[in-house]
Amino acid sequence: MRLEEIVIDNLRKLRRLISVRRMDDAEEAACKIVKYIFEDAPVLGLDLDGTIDEAPEFFRLLSRIWPGRVVIITCRLDEDKARADADKFGVFYDELVTVRKLEDKAEAIEQTGVTVYVDDQDECLMDIPMDVTVLKIRNEGNFTDGKWLYSGRTGKQIC
Ligand SMILES: [Mg+2]
């Protein structure tokens, strides 16, 4: 199906679903319109533990309206459990990649073409290419008593 046909098809579905007040299905159709209408949109990469599960409603909505591909990159051994957890949070994704070590995320980011990446651990953010936009999530594991936690390897005190 061509891009234009996909958008028009979902637009028709959206109108019909709103008219019969099926709002959950209408939301799904609306998200598909946004998904397909943009070309060359940035590829969004998301960490799962400490990131998606830290703000699940935000990431559910963001991933569904994000106009480009969405890739979950998680440091887990059990891919099926990772998919089940992502689905439990209602997060949309095109691809889910599991890595064995936190440091391997940078390579996964390059291989999947991620251009905007969200994570909570500095160890995962160290070797990401400078042309990738990095966003860091705050949680109890990386922020306490009003200060960011970092190690000598991941941070540099400036004063
Ligand atoms: Mg994490």
Short mmCIF file of C-alpha atoms and ligand atoms in Angstrom, two decimals:
data_model
loop_
_atom_site.label_atom_id
_atom_site.label_comp_id
_atom_site.label_asym_id
_atom_site.label_seq_id
_atom_site.Cartn_x
_atom_site.Cartn_y
_atom_site.Cartn_z
CA MET A 1 0.00 0.00 0.00
CA ARG A 2 1.39 3.42 -0.92
CA LEU A 3 2.07 6.04 1.73
CA GLU A 4 -0.83 8.23 0.58
CA GLU A 5 -3.23 5.28 0.65
CA ILE A 6 -2.15 4.28 4.17
CA VAL A 7 -2.71 7.80 5.47
CA ILE A 8 -6.10 8.20 3.76
CA ASP A 9 -7.20 4.74 4.93
CA ASN A 10 -6.34 5.59 8.55
CA LEU A 11 -7.97 9.01 8.23
CA ARG A 12 -11.22 7.35 7.16
CA LYS A 13 -10.93 4.86 10.06
CA LEU A 14 -10.33 7.75 12.45
CA ARG A 15 -13.47 9.61 11.35
CA ARG A 16 -15.60 6.46 11.57
CA LEU A 17 -14.24 5.44 14.99
CA ILE A 18 -14.75 8.91 16.47
CA SER A 19 -18.33 8.98 15.18
CA VAL A 20 -19.10 5.76 17.07
CA ARG A 21 -17.07 6.90 20.14
CA ARG A 22 -14.54 4.05 19.95
CA MET A 23 -11.81 6.31 21.30
CA ASP A 24 -9.12 3.69 21.98
CA ASP A 25 -9.29 2.45 18.40
CA ALA A 26 -9.51 6.08 17.18
CA GLU A 27 -6.27 6.83 19.05
CA GLU A 28 -4.59 3.92 17.29
CA ALA A 29 -5.74 5.15 13.86
CA ALA A 30 -4.62 8.71 14.63
CA CYS A 31 -1.18 7.48 15.63
CA LYS A 32 -0.84 5.51 12.39
CA ILE A 33 -1.56 8.67 10.36
CA VAL A 34 1.27 10.49 12.12
CA LYS A 35 3.56 7.46 11.84
CA TYR A 36 3.34 7.25 8.09
CA ILE A 37 3.06 10.85 6.98
CA PHE A 38 6.64 11.96 7.72
CA GLU A 39 9.67 10.89 5.74
CA ASP A 40 13.23 11.05 7.09
CA ALA A 41 12.00 11.50 10.67
CA PRO A 42 14.61 10.90 13.37
CA VAL A 43 14.88 7.35 14.69
CA LEU A 44 14.00 7.24 18.40
CA GLY A 45 15.89 4.82 20.64
CA LEU A 46 14.55 3.96 24.09
CA ASP A 47 16.01 2.09 27.03
CA LEU A 48 13.51 -0.10 28.87
CA ASP A 49 14.60 -0.49 32.53
CA GLY A 50 14.79 2.79 34.41
CA THR A 51 13.56 4.70 31.37
CA ILE A 52 10.30 3.41 29.87
CA ASP A 53 9.25 1.92 33.19
CA GLU A 54 10.10 5.20 34.94
CA ALA A 55 7.51 7.16 32.92
CA PRO A 56 5.40 4.55 31.09
CA GLU A 57 2.50 6.81 30.11
CA PHE A 58 4.88 9.42 28.64
CA PHE A 59 6.75 6.82 26.59
CA ARG A 60 3.52 5.08 25.53
CA LEU A 61 2.28 8.33 24.04
CA LEU A 62 5.64 9.49 22.69
CA SER A 63 6.33 6.20 20.93
CA ARG A 64 2.89 6.13 19.37
CA ILE A 65 2.99 9.65 17.95
CA TRP A 66 6.71 9.67 17.11
CA PRO A 67 6.78 10.09 13.33
CA GLY A 68 9.86 7.92 12.75
CA ARG A 69 10.99 4.44 13.67
CA VAL A 70 11.19 3.50 17.34
CA VAL A 71 13.85 1.08 18.59
CA ILE A 72 14.01 -0.30 22.12
CA ILE A 73 17.55 -1.14 23.17
CA THR A 74 17.75 -3.04 26.43
CA CYS A 75 20.43 -4.80 28.42
CA ARG A 76 18.58 -8.03 29.03
CA LEU A 77 19.13 -11.69 28.29
CA ASP A 78 15.46 -12.63 27.89
CA GLU A 79 14.15 -11.00 24.71
CA ASP A 80 10.66 -12.47 25.09
CA LYS A 81 10.34 -10.96 28.59
CA ALA A 82 11.59 -7.62 27.28
CA ARG A 83 8.93 -7.67 24.53
CA ALA A 84 6.26 -8.65 27.08
CA ASP A 85 7.26 -5.75 29.33
CA ALA A 86 7.29 -3.24 26.46
CA ASP A 87 3.86 -4.49 25.39
CA LYS A 88 2.62 -4.28 29.00
CA PHE A 89 3.50 -0.57 28.99
CA GLY A 90 1.76 -0.12 25.61
CA VAL A 91 4.91 1.21 23.98
CA PHE A 92 5.02 1.10 20.17
CA TYR A 93 8.28 -0.13 18.65
CA ASP A 94 9.52 -1.20 15.24
CA GLU A 95 12.47 -3.13 16.60
CA LEU A 96 13.69 -4.44 19.97
CA VAL A 97 17.39 -5.13 20.45
CA THR A 98 18.88 -6.91 23.47
CA VAL A 99 22.53 -6.44 24.39
CA ARG A 100 24.62 -8.30 26.97
CA LYS A 101 26.54 -5.33 28.40
CA LEU A 102 25.59 -1.70 28.97
CA GLU A 103 28.57 -0.63 26.86
CA ASP A 104 27.16 -2.55 23.88
CA LYS A 105 24.27 -0.14 23.55
CA ALA A 106 26.39 2.38 21.64
CA GLU A 107 27.07 -0.19 18.92
CA ALA A 108 23.37 -1.13 18.78
CA ILE A 109 22.49 2.55 18.42
CA GLU A 110 24.81 2.87 15.43
CA GLN A 111 23.64 -0.38 13.83
CA THR A 112 19.95 0.50 14.10
CA GLY A 113 20.37 4.11 12.91
CA VAL A 114 19.04 5.67 16.11
CA THR A 115 19.47 9.46 16.04
CA VAL A 116 17.76 10.37 19.34
CA TYR A 117 18.42 8.15 22.34
CA VAL A 118 16.90 8.11 25.83
CA ASP A 119 18.49 6.22 28.74
CA ASP A 120 19.00 6.56 32.48
CA GLN A 121 22.55 5.24 32.90
CA ASP A 122 25.64 7.21 32.00
CA GLU A 123 27.52 3.99 31.27
CA CYS A 124 25.22 3.49 28.28
CA LEU A 125 25.73 7.01 27.00
CA MET A 126 29.52 7.20 27.03
CA ASP A 127 30.40 5.97 23.55
CA ILE A 128 27.42 7.19 21.56
CA PRO A 129 28.42 9.20 18.47
CA MET A 130 28.22 12.98 18.96
CA ASP A 131 25.65 13.35 16.17
CA VAL A 132 23.12 11.34 18.21
CA THR A 133 20.94 13.48 20.49
CA VAL A 134 21.02 12.03 24.02
CA LEU A 135 18.34 12.52 26.65
CA LYS A 136 18.77 11.28 30.22
CA ILE A 137 15.96 10.13 32.51
CA ARG A 138 16.20 10.91 36.22
CA ASN A 139 15.34 8.16 38.68
CA GLU A 140 16.27 6.94 42.17
CA GLY A 141 19.25 5.06 40.74
CA ASN A 142 21.01 8.09 39.28
CA PHE A 143 19.81 11.03 41.39
CA THR A 144 19.65 11.38 45.16
CA ASP A 145 19.62 14.20 47.72
CA GLY A 146 19.29 16.72 44.89
CA LYS A 147 22.39 15.57 43.03
CA TRP A 148 23.25 13.40 40.04
CA LEU A 149 25.25 10.28 40.80
CA TYR A 150 28.25 9.57 38.62
CA SER A 151 31.51 7.67 38.74
CA GLY A 152 34.99 8.84 37.88
CA ARG A 153 34.59 7.11 34.52
CA THR A 154 31.25 8.67 33.63
CA GLY A 155 31.51 12.16 35.12
CA LYS A 156 33.84 15.06 35.61
CA GLN A 157 33.34 17.50 38.46
CA ILE A 158 33.73 21.02 37.09
CA CYS A 159 33.88 23.04 40.35
MG MG B 1 18.24 1.68 32.13
#
